[in-house]
mmCIF file of C-alpha atoms in Angstrom:
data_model
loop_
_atom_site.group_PDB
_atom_site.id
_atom_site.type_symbol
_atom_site.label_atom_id
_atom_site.label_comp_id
_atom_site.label_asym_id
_atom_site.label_seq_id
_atom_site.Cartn_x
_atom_site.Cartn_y
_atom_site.Cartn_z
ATOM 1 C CA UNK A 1 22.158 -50.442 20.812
ATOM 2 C CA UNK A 2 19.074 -50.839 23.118
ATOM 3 C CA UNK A 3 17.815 -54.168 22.605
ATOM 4 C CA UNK A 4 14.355 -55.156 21.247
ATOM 5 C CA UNK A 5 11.077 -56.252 23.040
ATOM 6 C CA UNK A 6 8.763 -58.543 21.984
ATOM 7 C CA UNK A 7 5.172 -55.557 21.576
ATOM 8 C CA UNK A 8 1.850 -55.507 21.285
ATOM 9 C CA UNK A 9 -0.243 -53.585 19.859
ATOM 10 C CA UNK A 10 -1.028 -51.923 22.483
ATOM 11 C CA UNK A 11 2.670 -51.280 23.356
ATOM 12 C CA UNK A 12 2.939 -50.128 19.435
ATOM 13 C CA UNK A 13 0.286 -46.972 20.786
ATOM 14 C CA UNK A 14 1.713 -45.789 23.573
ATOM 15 C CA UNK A 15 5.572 -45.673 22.002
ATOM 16 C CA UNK A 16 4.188 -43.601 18.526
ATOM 17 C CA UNK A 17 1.413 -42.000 20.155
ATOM 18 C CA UNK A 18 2.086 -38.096 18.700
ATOM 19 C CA UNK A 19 5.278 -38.767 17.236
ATOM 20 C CA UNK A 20 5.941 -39.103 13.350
ATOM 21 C CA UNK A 21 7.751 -42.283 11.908
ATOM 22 C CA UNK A 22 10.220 -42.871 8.628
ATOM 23 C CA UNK A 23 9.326 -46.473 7.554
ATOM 24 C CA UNK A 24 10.922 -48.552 5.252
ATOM 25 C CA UNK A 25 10.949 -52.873 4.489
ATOM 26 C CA UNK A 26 14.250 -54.691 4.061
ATOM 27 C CA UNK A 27 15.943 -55.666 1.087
ATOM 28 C CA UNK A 28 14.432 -59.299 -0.029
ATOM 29 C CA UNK A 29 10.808 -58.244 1.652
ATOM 30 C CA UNK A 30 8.324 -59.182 -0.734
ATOM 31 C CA UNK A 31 6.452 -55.805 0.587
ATOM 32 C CA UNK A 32 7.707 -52.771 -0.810
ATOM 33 C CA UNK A 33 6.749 -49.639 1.664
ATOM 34 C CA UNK A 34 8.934 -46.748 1.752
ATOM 35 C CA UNK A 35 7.390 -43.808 3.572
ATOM 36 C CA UNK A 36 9.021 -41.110 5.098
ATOM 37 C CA UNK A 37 7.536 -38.370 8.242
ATOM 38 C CA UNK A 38 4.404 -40.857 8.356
ATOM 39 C CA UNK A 39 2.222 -40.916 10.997
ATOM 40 C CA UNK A 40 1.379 -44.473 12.634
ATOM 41 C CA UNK A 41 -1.940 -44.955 14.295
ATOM 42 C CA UNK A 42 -1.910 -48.129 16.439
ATOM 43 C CA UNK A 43 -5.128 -49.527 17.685
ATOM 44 C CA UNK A 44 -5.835 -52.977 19.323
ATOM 45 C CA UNK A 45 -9.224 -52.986 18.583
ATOM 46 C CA UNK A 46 -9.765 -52.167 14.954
ATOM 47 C CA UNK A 47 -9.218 -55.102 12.855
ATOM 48 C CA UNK A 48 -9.646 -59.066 14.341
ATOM 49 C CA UNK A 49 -6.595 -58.513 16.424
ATOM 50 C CA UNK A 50 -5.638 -55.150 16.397
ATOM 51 C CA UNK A 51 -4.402 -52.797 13.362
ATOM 52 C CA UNK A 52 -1.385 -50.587 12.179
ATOM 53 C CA UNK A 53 -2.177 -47.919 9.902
ATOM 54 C CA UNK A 54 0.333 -46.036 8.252
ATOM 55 C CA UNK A 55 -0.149 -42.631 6.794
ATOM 56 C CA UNK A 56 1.869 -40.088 4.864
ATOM 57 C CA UNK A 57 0.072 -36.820 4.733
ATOM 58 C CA UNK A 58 2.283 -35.063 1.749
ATOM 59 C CA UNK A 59 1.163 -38.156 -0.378
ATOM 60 C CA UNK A 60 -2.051 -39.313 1.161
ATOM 61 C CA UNK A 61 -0.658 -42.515 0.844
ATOM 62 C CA UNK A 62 -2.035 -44.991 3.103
ATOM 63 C CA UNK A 63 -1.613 -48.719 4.449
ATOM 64 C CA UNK A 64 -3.043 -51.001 6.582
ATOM 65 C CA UNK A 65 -1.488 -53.561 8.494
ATOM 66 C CA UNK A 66 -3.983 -56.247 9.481
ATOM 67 C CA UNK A 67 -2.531 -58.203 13.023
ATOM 68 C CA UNK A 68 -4.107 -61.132 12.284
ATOM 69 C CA UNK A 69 -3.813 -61.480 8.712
ATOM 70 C CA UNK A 70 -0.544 -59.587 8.288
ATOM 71 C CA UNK A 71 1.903 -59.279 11.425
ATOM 72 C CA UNK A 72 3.959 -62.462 12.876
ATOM 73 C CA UNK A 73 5.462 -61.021 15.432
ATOM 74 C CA UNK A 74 6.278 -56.795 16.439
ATOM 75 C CA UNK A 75 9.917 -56.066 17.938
ATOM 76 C CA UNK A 76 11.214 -53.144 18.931
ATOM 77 C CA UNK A 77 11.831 -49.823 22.004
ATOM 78 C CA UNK A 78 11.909 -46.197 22.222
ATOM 79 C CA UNK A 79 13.451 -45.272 18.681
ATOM 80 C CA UNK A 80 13.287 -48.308 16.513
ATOM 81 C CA UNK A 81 10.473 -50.929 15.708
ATOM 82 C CA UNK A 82 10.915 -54.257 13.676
ATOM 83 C CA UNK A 83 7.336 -55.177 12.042
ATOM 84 C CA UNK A 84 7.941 -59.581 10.858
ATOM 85 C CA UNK A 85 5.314 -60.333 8.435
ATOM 86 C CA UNK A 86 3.750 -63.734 7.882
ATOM 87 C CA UNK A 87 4.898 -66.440 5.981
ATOM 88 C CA UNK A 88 8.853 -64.828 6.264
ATOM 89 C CA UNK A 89 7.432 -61.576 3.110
ATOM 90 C CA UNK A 90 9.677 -59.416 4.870
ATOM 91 C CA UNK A 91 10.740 -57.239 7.757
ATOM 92 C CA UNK A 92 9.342 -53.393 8.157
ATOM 93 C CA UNK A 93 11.447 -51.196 9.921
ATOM 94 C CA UNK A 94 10.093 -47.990 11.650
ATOM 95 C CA UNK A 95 12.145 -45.369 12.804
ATOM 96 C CA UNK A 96 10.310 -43.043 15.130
ATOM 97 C CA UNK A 97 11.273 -39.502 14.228
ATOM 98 C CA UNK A 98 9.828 -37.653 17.372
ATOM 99 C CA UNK A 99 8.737 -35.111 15.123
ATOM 100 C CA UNK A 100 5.540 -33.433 15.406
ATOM 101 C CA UNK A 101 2.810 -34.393 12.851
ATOM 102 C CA UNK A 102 0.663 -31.671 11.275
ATOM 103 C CA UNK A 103 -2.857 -33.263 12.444
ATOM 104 C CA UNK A 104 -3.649 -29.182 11.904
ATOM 105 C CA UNK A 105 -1.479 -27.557 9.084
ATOM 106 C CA UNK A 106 -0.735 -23.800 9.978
ATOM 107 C CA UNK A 107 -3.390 -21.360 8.525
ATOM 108 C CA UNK A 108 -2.707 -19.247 5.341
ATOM 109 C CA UNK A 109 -0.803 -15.859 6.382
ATOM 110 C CA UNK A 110 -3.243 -14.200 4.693
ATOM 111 C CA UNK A 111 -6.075 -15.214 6.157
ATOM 112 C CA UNK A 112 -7.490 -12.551 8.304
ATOM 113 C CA UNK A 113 -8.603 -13.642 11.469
ATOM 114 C CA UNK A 114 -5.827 -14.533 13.876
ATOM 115 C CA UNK A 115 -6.654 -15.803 17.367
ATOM 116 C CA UNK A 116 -4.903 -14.767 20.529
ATOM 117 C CA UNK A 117 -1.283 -15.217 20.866
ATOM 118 C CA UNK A 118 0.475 -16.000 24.798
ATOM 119 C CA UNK A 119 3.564 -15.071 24.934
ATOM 120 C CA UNK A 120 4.297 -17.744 27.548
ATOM 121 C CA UNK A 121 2.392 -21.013 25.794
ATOM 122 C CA UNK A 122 1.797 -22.355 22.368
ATOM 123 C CA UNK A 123 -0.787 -22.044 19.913
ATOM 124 C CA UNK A 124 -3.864 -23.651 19.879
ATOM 125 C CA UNK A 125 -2.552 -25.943 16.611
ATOM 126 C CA UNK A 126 0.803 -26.635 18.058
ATOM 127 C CA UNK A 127 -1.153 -27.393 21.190
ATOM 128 C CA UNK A 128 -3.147 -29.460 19.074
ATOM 129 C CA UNK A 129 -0.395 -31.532 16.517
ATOM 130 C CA UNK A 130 1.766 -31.935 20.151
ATOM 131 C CA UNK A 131 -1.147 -33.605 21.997
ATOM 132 C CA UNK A 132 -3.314 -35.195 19.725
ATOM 133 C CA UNK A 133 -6.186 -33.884 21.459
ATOM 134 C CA UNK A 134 -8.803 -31.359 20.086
ATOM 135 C CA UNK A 135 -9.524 -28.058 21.486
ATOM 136 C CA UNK A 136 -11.869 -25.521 19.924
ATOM 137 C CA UNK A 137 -10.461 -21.791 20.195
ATOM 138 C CA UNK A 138 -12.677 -21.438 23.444
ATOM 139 C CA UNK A 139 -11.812 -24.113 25.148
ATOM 140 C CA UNK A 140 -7.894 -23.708 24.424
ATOM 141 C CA UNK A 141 -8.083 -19.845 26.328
ATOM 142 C CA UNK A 142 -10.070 -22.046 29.487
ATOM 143 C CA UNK A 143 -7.172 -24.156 29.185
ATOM 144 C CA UNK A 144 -4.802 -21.177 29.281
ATOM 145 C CA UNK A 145 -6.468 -19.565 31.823
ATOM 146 C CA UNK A 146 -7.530 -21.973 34.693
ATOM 147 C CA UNK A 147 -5.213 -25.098 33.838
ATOM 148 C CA UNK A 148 -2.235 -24.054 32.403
ATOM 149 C CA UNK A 149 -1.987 -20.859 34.742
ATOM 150 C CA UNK A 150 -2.726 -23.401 37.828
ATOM 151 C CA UNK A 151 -0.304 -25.917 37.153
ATOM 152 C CA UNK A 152 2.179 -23.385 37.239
ATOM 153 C CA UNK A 153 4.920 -25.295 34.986
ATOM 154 C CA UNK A 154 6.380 -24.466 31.962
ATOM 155 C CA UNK A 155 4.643 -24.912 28.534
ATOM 156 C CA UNK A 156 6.342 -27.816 27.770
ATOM 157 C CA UNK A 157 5.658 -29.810 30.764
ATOM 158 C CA UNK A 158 2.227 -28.727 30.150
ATOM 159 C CA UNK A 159 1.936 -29.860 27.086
ATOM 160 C CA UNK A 160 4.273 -32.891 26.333
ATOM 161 C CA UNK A 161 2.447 -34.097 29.756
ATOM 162 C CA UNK A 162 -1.285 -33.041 29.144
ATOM 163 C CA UNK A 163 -2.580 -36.257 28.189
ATOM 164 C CA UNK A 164 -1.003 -37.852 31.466
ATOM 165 C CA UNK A 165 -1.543 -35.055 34.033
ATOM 166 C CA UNK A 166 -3.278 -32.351 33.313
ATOM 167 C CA UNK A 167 -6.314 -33.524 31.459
ATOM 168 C CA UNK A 168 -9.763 -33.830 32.604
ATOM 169 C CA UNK A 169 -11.795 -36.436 30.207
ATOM 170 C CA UNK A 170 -10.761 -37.263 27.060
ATOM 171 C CA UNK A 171 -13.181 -38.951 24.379
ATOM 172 C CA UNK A 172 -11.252 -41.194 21.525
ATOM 173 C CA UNK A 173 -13.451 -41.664 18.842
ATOM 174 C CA UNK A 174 -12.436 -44.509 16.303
ATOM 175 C CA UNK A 175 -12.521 -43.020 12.470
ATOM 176 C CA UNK A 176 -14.140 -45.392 10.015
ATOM 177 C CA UNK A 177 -15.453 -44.807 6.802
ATOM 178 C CA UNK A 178 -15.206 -41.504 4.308
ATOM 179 C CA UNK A 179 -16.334 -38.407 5.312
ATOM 180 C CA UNK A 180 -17.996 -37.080 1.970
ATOM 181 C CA UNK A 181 -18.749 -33.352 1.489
ATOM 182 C CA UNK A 182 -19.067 -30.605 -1.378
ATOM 183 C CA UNK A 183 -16.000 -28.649 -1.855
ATOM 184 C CA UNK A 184 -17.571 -25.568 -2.606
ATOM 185 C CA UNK A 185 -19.564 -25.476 0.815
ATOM 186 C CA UNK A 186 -16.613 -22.850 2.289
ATOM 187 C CA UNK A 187 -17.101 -23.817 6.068
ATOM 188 C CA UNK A 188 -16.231 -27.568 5.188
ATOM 189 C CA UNK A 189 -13.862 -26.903 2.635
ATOM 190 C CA UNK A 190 -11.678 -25.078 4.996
ATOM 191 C CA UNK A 191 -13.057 -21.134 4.467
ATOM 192 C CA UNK A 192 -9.510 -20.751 2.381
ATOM 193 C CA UNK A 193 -7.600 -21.273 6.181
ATOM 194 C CA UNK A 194 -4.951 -23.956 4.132
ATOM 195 C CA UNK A 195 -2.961 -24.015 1.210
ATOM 196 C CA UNK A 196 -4.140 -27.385 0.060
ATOM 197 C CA UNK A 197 -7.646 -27.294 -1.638
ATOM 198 C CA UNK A 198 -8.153 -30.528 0.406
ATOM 199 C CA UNK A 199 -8.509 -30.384 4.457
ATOM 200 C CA UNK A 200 -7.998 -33.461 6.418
ATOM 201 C CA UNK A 201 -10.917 -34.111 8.476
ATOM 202 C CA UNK A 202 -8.655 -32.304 11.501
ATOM 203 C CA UNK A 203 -8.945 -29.002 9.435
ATOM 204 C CA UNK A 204 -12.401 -29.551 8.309
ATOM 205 C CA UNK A 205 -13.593 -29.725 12.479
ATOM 206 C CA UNK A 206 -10.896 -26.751 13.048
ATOM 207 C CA UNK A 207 -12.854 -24.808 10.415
ATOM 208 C CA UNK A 208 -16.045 -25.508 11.803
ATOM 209 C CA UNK A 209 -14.889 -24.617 15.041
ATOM 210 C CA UNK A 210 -13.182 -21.213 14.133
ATOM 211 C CA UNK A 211 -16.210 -20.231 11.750
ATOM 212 C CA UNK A 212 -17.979 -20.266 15.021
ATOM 213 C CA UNK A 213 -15.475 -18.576 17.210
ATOM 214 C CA UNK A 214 -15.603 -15.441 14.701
ATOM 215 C CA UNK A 215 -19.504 -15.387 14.440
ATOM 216 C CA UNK A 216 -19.273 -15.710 18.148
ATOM 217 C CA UNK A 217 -16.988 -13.023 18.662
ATOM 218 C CA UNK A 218 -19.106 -10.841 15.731
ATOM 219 C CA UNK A 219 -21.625 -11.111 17.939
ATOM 220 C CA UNK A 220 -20.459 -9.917 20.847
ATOM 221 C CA UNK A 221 -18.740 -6.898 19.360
ATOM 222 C CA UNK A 222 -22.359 -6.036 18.149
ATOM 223 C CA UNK A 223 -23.981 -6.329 21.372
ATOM 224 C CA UNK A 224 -21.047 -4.277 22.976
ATOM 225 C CA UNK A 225 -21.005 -1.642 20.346
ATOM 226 C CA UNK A 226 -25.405 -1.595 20.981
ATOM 227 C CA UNK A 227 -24.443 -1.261 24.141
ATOM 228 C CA UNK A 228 -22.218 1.554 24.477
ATOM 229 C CA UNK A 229 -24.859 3.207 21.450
ATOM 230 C CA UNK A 230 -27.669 3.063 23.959
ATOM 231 C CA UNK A 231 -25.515 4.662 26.870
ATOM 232 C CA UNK A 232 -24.535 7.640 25.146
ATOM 233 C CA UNK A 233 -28.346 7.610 23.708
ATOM 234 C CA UNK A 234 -29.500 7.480 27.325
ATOM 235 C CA UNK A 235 -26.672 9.741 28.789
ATOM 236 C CA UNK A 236 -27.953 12.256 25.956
ATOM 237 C CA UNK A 237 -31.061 12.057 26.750
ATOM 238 C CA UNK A 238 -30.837 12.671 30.798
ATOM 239 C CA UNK A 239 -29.023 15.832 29.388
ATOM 240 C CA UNK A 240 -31.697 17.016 27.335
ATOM 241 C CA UNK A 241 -34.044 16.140 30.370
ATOM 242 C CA UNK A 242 -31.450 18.321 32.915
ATOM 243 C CA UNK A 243 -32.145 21.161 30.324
ATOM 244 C CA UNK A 244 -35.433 21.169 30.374
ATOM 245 C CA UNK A 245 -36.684 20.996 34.042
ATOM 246 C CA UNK A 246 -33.334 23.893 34.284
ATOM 247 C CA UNK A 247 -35.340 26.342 31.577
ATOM 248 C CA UNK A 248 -38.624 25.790 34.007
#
């Protein structure tokens, strides 16, 4: 068995960072949390010094686990981390799965607009739930086409490594609060893209992003259709004109 560090919080980030995690407390804990294919978001600066959250997204359960007013000590390496809480309440284990969470859940089959599919990369939302990071459906084919192509590795080494290597800037922006909205306003409430009535704030931005891709790409099959319209209009016309200077 690989023996266990002494971690920060920090350290706590970069080992779950995009991986899921099974947690569970030991018997004679005096904290009862049993959660399994979680997701764990580590930050050292939430909180007075630093916080774990722990989220399940099938329940929407949710805890937070205050460093300063919770956490003794944090133990742990690659596959395993041992949470001690304060004044001996217990011992949280956390298993990290590997697994990929569902930041993005896959859109409804039946929904009718599907985006471009590579044959030789992965969807935007895999690209997404793998990475963490947020692409809108433009921005994932300039990805495609200038970085990914460029690179010239496979689409795992792309991807498990994007954060690392092959990004330009990335922007974290720290979540607080609730995010209120109507559910019947169809561009927030997910434009019927998931089976659950209720979209994660992921989804909600993903919906956003895609209603704008297809009123974007609406528009540009208009123009193109005008377009072509006013060529043959114009190559009908030069006909008509040929015809008439021919009967002079």
């Amino acid at each position: 068995m690989t023996k266990l560090s002494e971690l920060t919080i920090g350290d706590v980030r970069k080992l779950v960072n995009g991986r899921t995690v099974s947690v569970s407390t030991r018997d004679r804990s005096l904290i009862g949390i049993h959660m399994k294919d979680s997701i764990m978001v580590a930050n050292p600066n939430d909180g007075t010094d630093g916080q774990i959250i722990l989220l399940e997204p099938k329940t929407r359960q949710k805890i937070v686990l205050d460093s300063d007013a919770l956490i003794e000590s944090i133990h742990g390496n690659e596959n395993t981390i041992e949470i001690r809480f304060n004044n001996s309440m217990g011992i949280l284990d956390v298993e990290i799965t590997g697994e990929i969470p569902y930041l993005i859940h896959p859109v409804a089959e039946e929904f009718d607009y599907k985006e471009p599919v590579h044959e030789d990369f992965v969807p935007r939302e895999e690209f997404i739930n793998r990475t963490g990071i947020f692409v809108t459906p433009e921005h994932y084919e300039y990805l495609y086409d200038m970085e990914f192509k460029k690179a010239n590795v496979s689409a795992d080494e792309f991807v498990n490594n994007y954060v690392e290597k092959y990004s330009n800037c990335i922007e974290e922006v720290p979540l607080n609060g609730t995010f209120k909205y109507e559910i019947m306003d169809e561009d927030l409430g997910g434009m019927c893209l998931y089976e659950d009535i209720y979209p994660n704030i992921w989804e909600i931005i993903n919906s956003l992003a895609m209603s704008y891709s297809m009123e974007r790409q609406s528009k540009w099959e208009f123009v193109e259709k005008y377009k072509s319209a006013l060529k043959d209009n114009l190559k009908t016309l030069n006909n008509l004109k040929e015809e008439l200077i021919n009967r002079k």
